[in-house]
Amino acid sequence: MVSCKRFFACANLASVTIGDAVTASRDESFMYCFELTSVTIGNSVETIGVQAFQQCIKLTTLIIGNSLRIIDRQAFHKCYELETVTIPDLVETIRDNAFEECSSLESVTIGKSVQTIKLKAFKDCSSLTTLIIPESVTTIGNNTGNISNLKITTPVYAGHRRSIYIVSFSLANVCQKSTFRKSDNSYSL
């Protein structure tokens, strides 16, 4: 386990590889590592703690191992240079503000076990244009968006319309319950 605040504000840290023997990156473990550009999270890591990588402002590369189950609150908040994220299949919840203000984030692919995207998870990700949501997602929390160019894509759901609950998603004031409609293998609100 990478303990709480273990590398907190480590000024010269540029790259991190969390090995396969580690099971968690605890709260604030790499917070304020302003020079950090690359993070590889090993296949045995199950938890990324609260604010673990918050304000790693130069983080561009994020590789997440396939055992991850929890992306906790503000885990990657204000990682301004992060462009793409693939959430592994075992993750069930993306917690509050997990990727908030990742202003360069363009594309997110969410793993097939995620059921809930919590409050403000992608708030103010102003470059986000593609959010691939699996059929397992049933709830997207309040104010997840503020995203104007977003294209939401979900897998074909037996050729039928698929409903998902979106509570005050700040995309052109789409609220409460929205239905995805299939168009060219993607769905629109």
PDB file of C-alpha atoms in Angstrom:
ATOM      1  CA  MET A   1       0.000   0.000   0.000  1.00  0.00           C
ATOM      2  CA  VAL A   2       1.181   3.506  -0.819  1.00  0.00           C
ATOM      3  CA  SER A   3       0.453   5.273   2.473  1.00  0.00           C
ATOM      4  CA  CYS A   4      -1.379   8.556   2.982  1.00  0.00           C
ATOM      5  CA  LYS A   5       0.667  11.553   1.846  1.00  0.00           C
ATOM      6  CA  ARG A   6       3.689   9.289   1.163  1.00  0.00           C
ATOM      7  CA  PHE A   7       4.787  11.353  -1.868  1.00  0.00           C
ATOM      8  CA  PHE A   8       2.689  14.442  -1.095  1.00  0.00           C
ATOM      9  CA  ALA A   9       4.080  17.496  -2.973  1.00  0.00           C
ATOM     10  CA  CYS A  10       7.172  15.598  -4.131  1.00  0.00           C
ATOM     11  CA  ALA A  11       8.639  18.341  -6.325  1.00  0.00           C
ATOM     12  CA  ASN A  12      10.760  16.302  -8.766  1.00  0.00           C
ATOM     13  CA  LEU A  13       8.685  13.161  -9.185  1.00  0.00           C
ATOM     14  CA  ALA A  14       8.051  12.675 -12.938  1.00  0.00           C
ATOM     15  CA  SER A  15       6.891   9.073 -13.284  1.00  0.00           C
ATOM     16  CA  VAL A  16       5.226   6.536 -10.995  1.00  0.00           C
ATOM     17  CA  THR A  17       4.758   2.811 -11.451  1.00  0.00           C
ATOM     18  CA  ILE A  18       2.764   1.173  -8.683  1.00  0.00           C
ATOM     19  CA  GLY A  19       3.783  -2.489  -8.743  1.00  0.00           C
ATOM     20  CA  ASP A  20       1.602  -5.560  -8.765  1.00  0.00           C
ATOM     21  CA  ALA A  21       2.269  -6.274  -5.055  1.00  0.00           C
ATOM     22  CA  VAL A  22       0.552  -3.020  -3.988  1.00  0.00           C
ATOM     23  CA  THR A  23      -3.204  -3.106  -3.322  1.00  0.00           C
ATOM     24  CA  ALA A  24      -3.997   0.577  -2.722  1.00  0.00           C
ATOM     25  CA  SER A  25      -2.863   4.123  -3.299  1.00  0.00           C
ATOM     26  CA  ARG A  26      -4.188   5.852  -0.189  1.00  0.00           C
ATOM     27  CA  ASP A  27      -5.537   9.360   0.330  1.00  0.00           C
ATOM     28  CA  GLU A  28      -3.361  12.226  -0.930  1.00  0.00           C
ATOM     29  CA  SER A  29      -0.487   9.822  -1.665  1.00  0.00           C
ATOM     30  CA  PHE A  30       0.722  11.762  -4.750  1.00  0.00           C
ATOM     31  CA  MET A  31      -1.235  14.997  -4.311  1.00  0.00           C
ATOM     32  CA  TYR A  32       0.530  18.164  -5.557  1.00  0.00           C
ATOM     33  CA  CYS A  33       3.244  16.293  -7.473  1.00  0.00           C
ATOM     34  CA  PHE A  34       3.313  19.073 -10.048  1.00  0.00           C
ATOM     35  CA  GLU A  35       5.964  17.478 -12.308  1.00  0.00           C
ATOM     36  CA  LEU A  36       4.319  14.043 -12.475  1.00  0.00           C
ATOM     37  CA  THR A  37       3.595  13.184 -16.140  1.00  0.00           C
ATOM     38  CA  SER A  38       3.089   9.406 -16.157  1.00  0.00           C
ATOM     39  CA  VAL A  39       1.304   6.982 -13.809  1.00  0.00           C
ATOM     40  CA  THR A  40       1.034   3.216 -14.245  1.00  0.00           C
ATOM     41  CA  ILE A  41      -1.144   1.491 -11.672  1.00  0.00           C
ATOM     42  CA  GLY A  42      -0.419  -2.222 -11.252  1.00  0.00           C
ATOM     43  CA  ASN A  43      -2.832  -5.088 -11.713  1.00  0.00           C
ATOM     44  CA  SER A  44      -3.330  -5.735  -7.975  1.00  0.00           C
ATOM     45  CA  VAL A  45      -4.295  -2.173  -6.997  1.00  0.00           C
ATOM     46  CA  GLU A  46      -7.962  -2.141  -5.945  1.00  0.00           C
ATOM     47  CA  THR A  47      -8.322   1.398  -4.586  1.00  0.00           C
ATOM     48  CA  ILE A  48      -7.208   4.859  -5.642  1.00  0.00           C
ATOM     49  CA  GLY A  49      -7.823   6.956  -2.534  1.00  0.00           C
ATOM     50  CA  VAL A  50      -9.312  10.390  -1.930  1.00  0.00           C
ATOM     51  CA  GLN A  51      -7.252  13.071  -3.710  1.00  0.00           C
ATOM     52  CA  ALA A  52      -4.532  10.504  -4.479  1.00  0.00           C
ATOM     53  CA  PHE A  53      -3.367  12.328  -7.624  1.00  0.00           C
ATOM     54  CA  GLN A  54      -5.139  15.656  -7.163  1.00  0.00           C
ATOM     55  CA  GLN A  55      -3.438  18.569  -8.905  1.00  0.00           C
ATOM     56  CA  CYS A  56      -0.819  16.490 -10.668  1.00  0.00           C
ATOM     57  CA  ILE A  57      -1.149  19.239 -13.225  1.00  0.00           C
ATOM     58  CA  LYS A  58       1.222  17.770 -15.854  1.00  0.00           C
ATOM     59  CA  LEU A  59      -0.136  14.205 -15.774  1.00  0.00           C
ATOM     60  CA  THR A  60      -0.653  13.112 -19.394  1.00  0.00           C
ATOM     61  CA  THR A  61      -0.400   9.313 -19.241  1.00  0.00           C
ATOM     62  CA  LEU A  62      -2.567   7.166 -16.973  1.00  0.00           C
ATOM     63  CA  ILE A  63      -2.552   3.388 -17.243  1.00  0.00           C
ATOM     64  CA  ILE A  64      -4.847   1.645 -14.767  1.00  0.00           C
ATOM     65  CA  GLY A  65      -4.501  -2.052 -13.928  1.00  0.00           C
ATOM     66  CA  ASN A  66      -7.428  -4.417 -14.288  1.00  0.00           C
ATOM     67  CA  SER A  67      -8.120  -5.077 -10.560  1.00  0.00           C
ATOM     68  CA  LEU A  68      -9.170  -1.542  -9.663  1.00  0.00           C
ATOM     69  CA  ARG A  69     -12.527  -1.392  -7.877  1.00  0.00           C
ATOM     70  CA  ILE A  70     -12.707   2.123  -6.394  1.00  0.00           C
ATOM     71  CA  ILE A  71     -11.837   5.524  -7.835  1.00  0.00           C
ATOM     72  CA  ASP A  72     -12.400   7.666  -4.783  1.00  0.00           C
ATOM     73  CA  ARG A  73     -13.364  11.336  -4.405  1.00  0.00           C
ATOM     74  CA  GLN A  74     -11.194  13.855  -6.248  1.00  0.00           C
ATOM     75  CA  ALA A  75      -8.681  11.120  -7.155  1.00  0.00           C
ATOM     76  CA  PHE A  76      -7.626  12.936 -10.347  1.00  0.00           C
ATOM     77  CA  HIS A  77      -9.135  16.373  -9.681  1.00  0.00           C
ATOM     78  CA  LYS A  78      -7.332  19.159 -11.584  1.00  0.00           C
ATOM     79  CA  CYS A  79      -5.050  16.873 -13.608  1.00  0.00           C
ATOM     80  CA  TYR A  80      -5.171  19.477 -16.350  1.00  0.00           C
ATOM     81  CA  GLU A  81      -3.121  17.654 -19.027  1.00  0.00           C
ATOM     82  CA  LEU A  82      -4.820  14.239 -18.834  1.00  0.00           C
ATOM     83  CA  GLU A  83      -6.433  13.504 -22.239  1.00  0.00           C
ATOM     84  CA  THR A  84      -7.843   9.965 -22.161  1.00  0.00           C
ATOM     85  CA  VAL A  85      -8.972   7.588 -19.444  1.00  0.00           C
ATOM     86  CA  THR A  86     -10.038   3.967 -19.615  1.00  0.00           C
ATOM     87  CA  ILE A  87     -11.815   2.805 -16.465  1.00  0.00           C
ATOM     88  CA  PRO A  88     -11.239  -0.960 -15.915  1.00  0.00           C
ATOM     89  CA  ASP A  89     -14.093  -3.465 -15.910  1.00  0.00           C
ATOM     90  CA  LEU A  90     -14.110  -4.213 -12.145  1.00  0.00           C
ATOM     91  CA  VAL A  91     -14.764  -0.602 -11.070  1.00  0.00           C
ATOM     92  CA  GLU A  92     -18.350  -0.217  -9.836  1.00  0.00           C
ATOM     93  CA  THR A  93     -18.455   3.458  -8.814  1.00  0.00           C
ATOM     94  CA  ILE A  94     -16.668   6.584  -9.944  1.00  0.00           C
ATOM     95  CA  ARG A  95     -16.936   8.773  -6.864  1.00  0.00           C
ATOM     96  CA  ASP A  96     -17.582  12.502  -6.431  1.00  0.00           C
ATOM     97  CA  ASN A  97     -15.353  14.909  -8.347  1.00  0.00           C
ATOM     98  CA  ALA A  98     -13.048  12.066  -9.462  1.00  0.00           C
ATOM     99  CA  PHE A  99     -11.988  13.797 -12.700  1.00  0.00           C
ATOM    100  CA  GLU A 100     -13.347  17.289 -12.074  1.00  0.00           C
ATOM    101  CA  GLU A 101     -11.541  20.107 -13.899  1.00  0.00           C
ATOM    102  CA  CYS A 102      -9.414  17.781 -16.038  1.00  0.00           C
ATOM    103  CA  SER A 103      -9.660  20.423 -18.725  1.00  0.00           C
ATOM    104  CA  SER A 104      -7.750  18.489 -21.439  1.00  0.00           C
ATOM    105  CA  LEU A 105      -9.713  15.263 -20.937  1.00  0.00           C
ATOM    106  CA  GLU A 106     -11.226  14.381 -24.339  1.00  0.00           C
ATOM    107  CA  SER A 107     -12.257  10.741 -24.073  1.00  0.00           C
ATOM    108  CA  VAL A 108     -13.429   8.435 -21.279  1.00  0.00           C
ATOM    109  CA  THR A 109     -14.241   4.752 -21.675  1.00  0.00           C
ATOM    110  CA  ILE A 110     -16.043   3.337 -18.655  1.00  0.00           C
ATOM    111  CA  GLY A 111     -15.662  -0.356 -17.741  1.00  0.00           C
ATOM    112  CA  LYS A 112     -18.556  -2.771 -17.916  1.00  0.00           C
ATOM    113  CA  SER A 113     -19.196  -3.045 -14.143  1.00  0.00           C
ATOM    114  CA  VAL A 114     -19.626   0.661 -13.354  1.00  0.00           C
ATOM    115  CA  GLN A 115     -23.144   1.270 -12.067  1.00  0.00           C
ATOM    116  CA  THR A 116     -22.890   4.797 -10.693  1.00  0.00           C
ATOM    117  CA  ILE A 117     -21.064   7.927 -11.745  1.00  0.00           C
ATOM    118  CA  LYS A 118     -21.260  10.143  -8.665  1.00  0.00           C
ATOM    119  CA  LEU A 119     -21.678  13.878  -8.130  1.00  0.00           C
ATOM    120  CA  LYS A 120     -19.556  16.126 -10.384  1.00  0.00           C
ATOM    121  CA  ALA A 121     -17.338  13.225 -11.541  1.00  0.00           C
ATOM    122  CA  PHE A 122     -16.551  14.950 -14.865  1.00  0.00           C
ATOM    123  CA  LYS A 123     -17.575  18.515 -13.996  1.00  0.00           C
ATOM    124  CA  ASP A 124     -15.757  21.196 -15.976  1.00  0.00           C
ATOM    125  CA  CYS A 125     -13.944  18.739 -18.224  1.00  0.00           C
ATOM    126  CA  SER A 126     -14.301  21.311 -20.965  1.00  0.00           C
ATOM    127  CA  SER A 127     -12.559  19.237 -23.688  1.00  0.00           C
ATOM    128  CA  LEU A 128     -14.554  16.052 -23.069  1.00  0.00           C
ATOM    129  CA  THR A 129     -16.178  15.012 -26.345  1.00  0.00           C
ATOM    130  CA  THR A 130     -16.545  11.237 -25.920  1.00  0.00           C
ATOM    131  CA  LEU A 131     -17.927   9.392 -22.914  1.00  0.00           C
ATOM    132  CA  ILE A 132     -18.438   5.679 -23.532  1.00  0.00           C
ATOM    133  CA  ILE A 133     -20.929   4.345 -20.999  1.00  0.00           C
ATOM    134  CA  PRO A 134     -21.607   0.593 -20.608  1.00  0.00           C
ATOM    135  CA  GLU A 135     -25.120  -0.746 -20.134  1.00  0.00           C
ATOM    136  CA  SER A 136     -24.326  -1.372 -16.440  1.00  0.00           C
ATOM    137  CA  VAL A 137     -24.499   2.380 -15.630  1.00  0.00           C
ATOM    138  CA  THR A 138     -27.863   3.228 -14.107  1.00  0.00           C
ATOM    139  CA  THR A 139     -27.174   6.571 -12.415  1.00  0.00           C
ATOM    140  CA  ILE A 140     -25.167   9.645 -13.290  1.00  0.00           C
ATOM    141  CA  GLY A 141     -25.004  12.078 -10.386  1.00  0.00           C
ATOM    142  CA  ASN A 142     -26.006  15.704 -10.167  1.00  0.00           C
ATOM    143  CA  ASN A 143     -23.954  18.218 -12.160  1.00  0.00           C
ATOM    144  CA  THR A 144     -21.745  15.621 -13.783  1.00  0.00           C
ATOM    145  CA  GLY A 145     -21.260  17.786 -16.812  1.00  0.00           C
ATOM    146  CA  ASN A 146     -20.867  21.381 -17.847  1.00  0.00           C
ATOM    147  CA  ILE A 147     -19.727  19.771 -21.064  1.00  0.00           C
ATOM    148  CA  SER A 148     -20.908  21.318 -24.323  1.00  0.00           C
ATOM    149  CA  ASN A 149     -19.455  19.038 -27.042  1.00  0.00           C
ATOM    150  CA  LEU A 150     -20.130  15.687 -25.430  1.00  0.00           C
ATOM    151  CA  LYS A 151     -21.083  12.631 -27.480  1.00  0.00           C
ATOM    152  CA  ILE A 152     -22.301   9.826 -25.224  1.00  0.00           C
ATOM    153  CA  THR A 153     -21.862   6.318 -26.589  1.00  0.00           C
ATOM    154  CA  THR A 154     -23.251   3.109 -25.133  1.00  0.00           C
ATOM    155  CA  PRO A 155     -23.299  -0.413 -26.556  1.00  0.00           C
ATOM    156  CA  VAL A 156     -26.315  -1.576 -28.535  1.00  0.00           C
ATOM    157  CA  TYR A 157     -28.889  -2.713 -26.029  1.00  0.00           C
ATOM    158  CA  ALA A 158     -30.695  -5.544 -27.829  1.00  0.00           C
ATOM    159  CA  GLY A 159     -31.689  -3.072 -30.533  1.00  0.00           C
ATOM    160  CA  HIS A 160     -34.085  -1.245 -28.204  1.00  0.00           C
ATOM    161  CA  ARG A 161     -34.107   2.125 -26.561  1.00  0.00           C
ATOM    162  CA  ARG A 162     -32.286   2.164 -23.284  1.00  0.00           C
ATOM    163  CA  SER A 163     -33.128   4.452 -20.369  1.00  0.00           C
ATOM    164  CA  ILE A 164     -30.616   5.839 -17.947  1.00  0.00           C
ATOM    165  CA  TYR A 165     -31.276   8.207 -15.087  1.00  0.00           C
ATOM    166  CA  ILE A 166     -29.403  11.484 -15.330  1.00  0.00           C
ATOM    167  CA  VAL A 167     -30.021  13.931 -12.536  1.00  0.00           C
ATOM    168  CA  SER A 168     -29.354  17.531 -13.618  1.00  0.00           C
ATOM    169  CA  PHE A 169     -26.682  16.653 -16.173  1.00  0.00           C
ATOM    170  CA  SER A 170     -25.512  20.106 -17.222  1.00  0.00           C
ATOM    171  CA  LEU A 171     -25.496  19.310 -20.927  1.00  0.00           C
ATOM    172  CA  ALA A 172     -27.998  21.725 -22.453  1.00  0.00           C
ATOM    173  CA  ASN A 173     -30.140  21.374 -19.322  1.00  0.00           C
ATOM    174  CA  VAL A 174     -30.930  17.698 -19.819  1.00  0.00           C
ATOM    175  CA  CYS A 175     -32.552  16.605 -16.557  1.00  0.00           C
ATOM    176  CA  GLN A 176     -34.095  13.781 -14.611  1.00  0.00           C
ATOM    177  CA  LYS A 177     -34.740  10.901 -17.012  1.00  0.00           C
ATOM    178  CA  SER A 178     -33.311  10.797 -20.519  1.00  0.00           C
ATOM    179  CA  THR A 179     -33.604   8.158 -23.194  1.00  0.00           C
ATOM    180  CA  PHE A 180     -30.734   7.262 -25.456  1.00  0.00           C
ATOM    181  CA  ARG A 181     -31.646   6.856 -29.138  1.00  0.00           C
ATOM    182  CA  LYS A 182     -29.490   4.778 -31.429  1.00  0.00           C
ATOM    183  CA  SER A 183     -27.842   6.496 -34.359  1.00  0.00           C
ATOM    184  CA  ASP A 184     -24.796   5.007 -36.133  1.00  0.00           C
ATOM    185  CA  ASN A 185     -23.908   2.722 -33.191  1.00  0.00           C
ATOM    186  CA  SER A 186     -23.927   5.599 -30.725  1.00  0.00           C
ATOM    187  CA  TYR A 187     -26.668   7.009 -28.620  1.00  0.00           C
ATOM    188  CA  SER A 188     -27.771  10.566 -28.242  1.00  0.00           C
ATOM    189  CA  LEU A 189     -29.856  12.281 -25.623  1.00  0.00           C
TER     190      LEU A 189
END
